[in-house]
Short mmCIF file of C-alpha atoms in Angstrom, two decimals:
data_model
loop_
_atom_site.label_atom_id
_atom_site.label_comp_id
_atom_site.label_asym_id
_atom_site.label_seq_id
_atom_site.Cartn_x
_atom_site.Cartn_y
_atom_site.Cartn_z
CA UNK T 1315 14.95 -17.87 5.67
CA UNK T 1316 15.24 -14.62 3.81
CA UNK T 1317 13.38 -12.02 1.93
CA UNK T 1318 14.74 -13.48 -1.48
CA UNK T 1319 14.02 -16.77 -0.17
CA UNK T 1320 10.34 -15.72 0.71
CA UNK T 1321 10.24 -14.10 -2.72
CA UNK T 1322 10.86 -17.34 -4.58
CA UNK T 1323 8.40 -19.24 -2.34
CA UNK T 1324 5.97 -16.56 -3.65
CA UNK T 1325 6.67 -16.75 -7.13
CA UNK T 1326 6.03 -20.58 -7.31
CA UNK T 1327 2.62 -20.09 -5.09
CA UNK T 1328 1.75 -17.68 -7.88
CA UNK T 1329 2.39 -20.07 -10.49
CA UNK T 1330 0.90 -23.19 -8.64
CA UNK T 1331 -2.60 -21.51 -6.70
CA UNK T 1332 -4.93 -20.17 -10.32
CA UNK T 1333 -7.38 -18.57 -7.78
CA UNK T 1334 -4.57 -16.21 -6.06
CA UNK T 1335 -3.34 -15.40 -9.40
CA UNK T 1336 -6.61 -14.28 -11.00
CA UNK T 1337 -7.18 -12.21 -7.93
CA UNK T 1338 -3.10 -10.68 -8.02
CA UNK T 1339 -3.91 -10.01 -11.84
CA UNK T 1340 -6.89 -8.01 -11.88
CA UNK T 1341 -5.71 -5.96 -9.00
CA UNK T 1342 -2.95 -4.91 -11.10
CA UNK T 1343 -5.09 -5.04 -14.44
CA UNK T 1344 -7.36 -2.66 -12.56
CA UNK T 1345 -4.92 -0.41 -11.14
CA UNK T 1346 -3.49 0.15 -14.54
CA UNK T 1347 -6.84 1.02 -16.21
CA UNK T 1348 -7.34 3.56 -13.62
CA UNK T 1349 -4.46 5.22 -14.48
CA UNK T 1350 -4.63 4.91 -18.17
CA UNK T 1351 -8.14 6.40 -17.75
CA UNK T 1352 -6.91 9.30 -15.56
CA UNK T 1353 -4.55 9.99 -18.39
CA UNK T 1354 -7.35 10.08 -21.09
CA UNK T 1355 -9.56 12.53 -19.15
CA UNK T 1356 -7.20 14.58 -18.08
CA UNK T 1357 -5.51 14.88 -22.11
CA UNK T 1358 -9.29 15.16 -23.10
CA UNK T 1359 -9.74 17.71 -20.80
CA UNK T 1360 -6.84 19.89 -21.85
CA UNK T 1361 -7.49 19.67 -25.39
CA UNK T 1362 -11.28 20.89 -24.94
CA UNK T 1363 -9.66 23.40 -22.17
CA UNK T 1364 -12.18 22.09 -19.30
CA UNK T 1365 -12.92 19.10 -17.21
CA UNK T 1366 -14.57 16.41 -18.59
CA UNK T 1367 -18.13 15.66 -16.69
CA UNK T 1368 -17.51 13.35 -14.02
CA UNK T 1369 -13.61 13.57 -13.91
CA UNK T 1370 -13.26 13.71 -10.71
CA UNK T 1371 -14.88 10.03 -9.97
CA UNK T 1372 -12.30 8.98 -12.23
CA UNK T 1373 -9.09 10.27 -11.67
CA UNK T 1374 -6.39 8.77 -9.58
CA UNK T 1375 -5.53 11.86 -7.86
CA UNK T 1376 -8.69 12.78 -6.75
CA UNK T 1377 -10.34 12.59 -3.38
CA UNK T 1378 -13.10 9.92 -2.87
CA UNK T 1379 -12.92 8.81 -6.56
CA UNK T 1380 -13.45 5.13 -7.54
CA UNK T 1381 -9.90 4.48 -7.94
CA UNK T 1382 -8.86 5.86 -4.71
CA UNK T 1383 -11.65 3.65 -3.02
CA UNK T 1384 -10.34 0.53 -4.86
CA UNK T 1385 -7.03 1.64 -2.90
CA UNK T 1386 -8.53 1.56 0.21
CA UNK T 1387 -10.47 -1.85 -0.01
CA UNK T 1388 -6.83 -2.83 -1.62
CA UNK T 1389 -5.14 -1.98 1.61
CA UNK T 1390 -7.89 -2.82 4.22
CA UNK T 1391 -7.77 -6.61 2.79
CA UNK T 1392 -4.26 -6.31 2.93
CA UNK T 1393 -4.21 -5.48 6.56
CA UNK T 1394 -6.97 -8.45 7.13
CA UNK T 1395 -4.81 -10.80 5.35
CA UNK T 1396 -2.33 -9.80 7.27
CA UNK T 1397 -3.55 -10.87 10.31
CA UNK T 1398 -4.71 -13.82 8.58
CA UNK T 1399 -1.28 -14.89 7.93
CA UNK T 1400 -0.42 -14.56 11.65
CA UNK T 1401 -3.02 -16.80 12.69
CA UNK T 1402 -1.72 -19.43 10.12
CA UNK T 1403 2.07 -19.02 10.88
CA UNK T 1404 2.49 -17.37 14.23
CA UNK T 1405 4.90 -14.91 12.98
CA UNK T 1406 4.04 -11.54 14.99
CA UNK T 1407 5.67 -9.52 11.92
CA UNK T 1408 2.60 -9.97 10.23
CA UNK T 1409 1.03 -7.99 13.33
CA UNK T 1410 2.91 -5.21 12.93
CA UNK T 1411 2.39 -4.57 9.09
CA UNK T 1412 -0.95 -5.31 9.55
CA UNK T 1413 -1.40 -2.37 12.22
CA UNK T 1414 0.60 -0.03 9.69
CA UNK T 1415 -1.94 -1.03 6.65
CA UNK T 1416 -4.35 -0.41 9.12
CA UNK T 1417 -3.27 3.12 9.77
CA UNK T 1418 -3.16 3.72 5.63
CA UNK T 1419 -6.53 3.37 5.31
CA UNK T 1420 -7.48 5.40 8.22
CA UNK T 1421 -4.85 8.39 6.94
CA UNK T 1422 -6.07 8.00 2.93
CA UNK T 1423 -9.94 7.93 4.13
CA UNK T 1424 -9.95 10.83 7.08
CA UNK T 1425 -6.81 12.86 6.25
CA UNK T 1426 -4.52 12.22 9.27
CA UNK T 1427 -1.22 13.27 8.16
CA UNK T 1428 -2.59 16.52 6.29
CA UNK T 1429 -4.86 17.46 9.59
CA UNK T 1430 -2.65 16.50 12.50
CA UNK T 1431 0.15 18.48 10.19
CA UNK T 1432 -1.76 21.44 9.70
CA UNK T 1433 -2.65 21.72 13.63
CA UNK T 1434 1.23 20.69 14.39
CA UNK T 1435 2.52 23.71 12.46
CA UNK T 1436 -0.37 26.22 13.50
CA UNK T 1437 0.56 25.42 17.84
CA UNK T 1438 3.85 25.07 16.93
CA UNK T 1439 4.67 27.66 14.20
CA UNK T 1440 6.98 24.97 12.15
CA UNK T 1441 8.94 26.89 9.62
CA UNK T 1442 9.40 25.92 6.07
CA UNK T 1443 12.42 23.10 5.12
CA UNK T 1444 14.60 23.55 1.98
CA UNK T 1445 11.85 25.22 -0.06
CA UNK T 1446 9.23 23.04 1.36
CA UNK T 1447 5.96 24.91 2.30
CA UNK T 1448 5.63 24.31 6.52
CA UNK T 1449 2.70 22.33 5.85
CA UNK T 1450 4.88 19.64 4.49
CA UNK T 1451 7.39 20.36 7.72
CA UNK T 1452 4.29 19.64 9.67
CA UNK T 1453 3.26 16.08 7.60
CA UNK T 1454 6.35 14.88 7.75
CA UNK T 1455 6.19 15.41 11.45
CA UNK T 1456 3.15 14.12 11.86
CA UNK T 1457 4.42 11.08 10.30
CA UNK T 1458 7.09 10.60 12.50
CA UNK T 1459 4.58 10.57 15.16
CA UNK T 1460 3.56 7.79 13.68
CA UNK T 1461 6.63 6.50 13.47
CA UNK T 1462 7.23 6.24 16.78
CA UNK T 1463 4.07 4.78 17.90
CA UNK T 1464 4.47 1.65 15.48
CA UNK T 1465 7.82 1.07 17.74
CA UNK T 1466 5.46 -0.66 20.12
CA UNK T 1467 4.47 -3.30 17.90
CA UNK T 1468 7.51 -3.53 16.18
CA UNK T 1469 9.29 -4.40 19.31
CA UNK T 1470 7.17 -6.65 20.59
CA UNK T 1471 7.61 -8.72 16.97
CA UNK T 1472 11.28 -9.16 17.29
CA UNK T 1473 10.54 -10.91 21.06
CA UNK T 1474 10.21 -14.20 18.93
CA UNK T 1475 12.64 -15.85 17.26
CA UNK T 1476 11.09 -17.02 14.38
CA UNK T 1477 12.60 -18.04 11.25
CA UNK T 1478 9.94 -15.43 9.26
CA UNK T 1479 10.53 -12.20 11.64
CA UNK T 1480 13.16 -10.44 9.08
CA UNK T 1481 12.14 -12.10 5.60
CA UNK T 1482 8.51 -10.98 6.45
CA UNK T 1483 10.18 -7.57 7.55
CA UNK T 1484 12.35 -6.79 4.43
CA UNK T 1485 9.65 -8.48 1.94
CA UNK T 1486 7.51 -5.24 3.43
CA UNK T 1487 9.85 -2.82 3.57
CA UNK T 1488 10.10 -2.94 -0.28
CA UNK T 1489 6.78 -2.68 -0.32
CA UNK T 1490 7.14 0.61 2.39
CA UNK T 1491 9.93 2.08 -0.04
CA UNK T 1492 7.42 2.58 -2.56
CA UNK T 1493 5.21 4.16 -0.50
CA UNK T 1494 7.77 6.38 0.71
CA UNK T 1495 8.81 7.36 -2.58
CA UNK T 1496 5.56 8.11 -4.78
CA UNK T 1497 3.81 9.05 -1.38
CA UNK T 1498 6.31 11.78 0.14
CA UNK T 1499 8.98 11.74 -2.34
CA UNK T 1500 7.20 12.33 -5.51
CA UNK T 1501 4.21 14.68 -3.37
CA UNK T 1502 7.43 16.70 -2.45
CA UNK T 1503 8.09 17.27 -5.71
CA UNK T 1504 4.88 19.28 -6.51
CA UNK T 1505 5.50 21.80 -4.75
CA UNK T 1506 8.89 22.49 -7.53
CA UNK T 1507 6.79 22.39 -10.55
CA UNK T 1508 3.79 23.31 -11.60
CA UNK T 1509 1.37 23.10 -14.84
CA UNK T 1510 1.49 20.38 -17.21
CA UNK T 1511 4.54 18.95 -15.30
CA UNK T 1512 2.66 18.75 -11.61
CA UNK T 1513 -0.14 17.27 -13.68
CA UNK T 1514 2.34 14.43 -14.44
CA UNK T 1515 3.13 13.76 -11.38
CA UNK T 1516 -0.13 14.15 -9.99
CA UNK T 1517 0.09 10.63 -12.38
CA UNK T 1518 2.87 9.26 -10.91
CA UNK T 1519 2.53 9.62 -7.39
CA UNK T 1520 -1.45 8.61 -7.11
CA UNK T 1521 -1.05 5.69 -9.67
CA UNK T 1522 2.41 4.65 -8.46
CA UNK T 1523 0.48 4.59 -5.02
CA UNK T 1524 -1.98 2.42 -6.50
CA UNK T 1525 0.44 -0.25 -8.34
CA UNK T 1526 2.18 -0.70 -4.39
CA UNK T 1527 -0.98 -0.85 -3.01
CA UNK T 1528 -1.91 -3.81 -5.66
CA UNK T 1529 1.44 -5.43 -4.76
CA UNK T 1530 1.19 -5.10 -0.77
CA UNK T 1531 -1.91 -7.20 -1.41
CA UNK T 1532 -0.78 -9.58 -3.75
CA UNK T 1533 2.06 -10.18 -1.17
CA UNK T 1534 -0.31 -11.06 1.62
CA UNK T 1535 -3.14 -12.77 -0.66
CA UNK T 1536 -0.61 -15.18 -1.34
CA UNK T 1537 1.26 -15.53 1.57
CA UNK T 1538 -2.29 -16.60 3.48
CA UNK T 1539 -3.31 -19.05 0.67
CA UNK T 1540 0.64 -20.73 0.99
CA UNK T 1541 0.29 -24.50 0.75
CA UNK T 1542 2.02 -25.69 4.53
CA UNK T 1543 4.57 -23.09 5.79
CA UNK T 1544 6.98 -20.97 3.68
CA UNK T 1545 9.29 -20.28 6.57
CA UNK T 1546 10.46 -24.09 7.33
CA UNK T 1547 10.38 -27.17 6.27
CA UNK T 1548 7.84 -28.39 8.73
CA UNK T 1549 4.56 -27.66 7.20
CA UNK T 1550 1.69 -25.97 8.62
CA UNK T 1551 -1.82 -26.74 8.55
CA UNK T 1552 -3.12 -25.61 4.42
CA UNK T 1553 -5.32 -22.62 4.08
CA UNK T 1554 -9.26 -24.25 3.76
CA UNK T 1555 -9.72 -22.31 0.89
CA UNK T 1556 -6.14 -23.51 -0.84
CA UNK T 1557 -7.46 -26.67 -0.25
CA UNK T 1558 -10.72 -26.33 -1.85
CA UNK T 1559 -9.36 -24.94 -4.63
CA UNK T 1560 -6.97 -27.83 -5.20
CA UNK T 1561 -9.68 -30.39 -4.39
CA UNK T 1562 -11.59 -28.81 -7.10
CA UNK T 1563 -8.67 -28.95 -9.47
CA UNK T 1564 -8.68 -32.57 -9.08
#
């Protein structure tokens, strides 16, 4: 079993389970509104040269607004489903990504990286890196604290040999690369630009964000409502709701 494998199993669940696919598609529908929303404020906003009332509920980069608090419930039931998926298939990987989706939502909703990075670079006088403002020397640190802390459950994954360890692993770590690039890469880039062009990517990092966050859960949401076992042919016990749903069909 591998990721692509794991991919294709997920593409015909998507096809086959109607419930899972309403949920996948509005999750993306609404992710995309957000950000076509944030868009229309913001241009609205330029052309009458001041905020629109109530912009900052709506836009994408915002603190607190309704479309970062979609992100959070996003990634929460990600985590749960997570977990979910372990108790169905006994693969510990889902442990581990379900402790890092964990840790999003505690960094998006109280700060982590942009405190414990702030305090890091105040006791420990971090200098500025390649143009980089020491604050960011400081997050980054902070997230390699991080880093290092997830090695624990990491490690205790790969003590099973399971045929869904790595395709659960790498099916993630796509899902990690995009947070790594619209959530440090593109961030980075702020701090190179500014105006209408940091505005932009105020865009593309919160939203792109958003459309990972959408796909993390989709991932997961599906993966838990899996008809028997995608890792082997042996199946596993059907999720009750699957079942339902197909008993209903009927």
């Amino acid at each position: 079993m591998n990721a692509f494998s794991l991919f294709g199993s997920l593409i015909g669940a998507y096809r086959s389970d109607a419930r899972a696919r309403q949920l996948c598609n509005w999750a993306f529908i609404l992710s995309v509104v957000f950000i076509i929303a944030t868009v229309i404020v913001d241009f609205v906003g330029y052309v009458r040269q001041m905020p629109m009332p109530g912009y900052e509920w709506i836009a994408v980069y915002m603190d607190q607004s309704i479309p970062e608090i979609f992100g959070y419930g996003l990634t929460l039931a990600t985590a749960i489903l997570l977990l979910g998926c372990y108790g169905r298939f006994s693969v510990r990987m889902f442990v581990f990504w379900a402790v890092f989706f964990l840790f999003a939502v505690l960094d998006d909703a109280f700060f982590y990286h942009e405190y414990v990075g702030a305090i890091l670079v105040e006791r420990l006088n971090l200098p500025a890196l390649h143009g980089l403002r020491a604050q960011d020397t400081g997050e980054l640190l902070a997230w390699a604290i991080v880093a290092v802390a997830l090695i624990v459950p990491f490690a205790w994954s790969l003590l099973e040999r399971h045929p869904g360890t790595w395709a659960v692993f790498f099916t993630y770590s796509v899902v990690l690369a995009g947070f790594i690039v619209f959530g440090i890469g593109v961030d980075m880039l702020h701090e190179f630009f500014g105006g209408k062009v940091k505005r932009v990517l105020n865009w593309v990092e919160d939203g792109g964000e958003l459309l990972v966050q959408s796909a993390a859960f989709s991932i997961a949401l599906l993966l838990y409502r899996f008809e028997g076992s995608p890792f082997q042919g042996k199946s596993a016990v059907p999720s009750v709701a699957h079942s339902m749903d197909t008993r209903t069909a009927r």
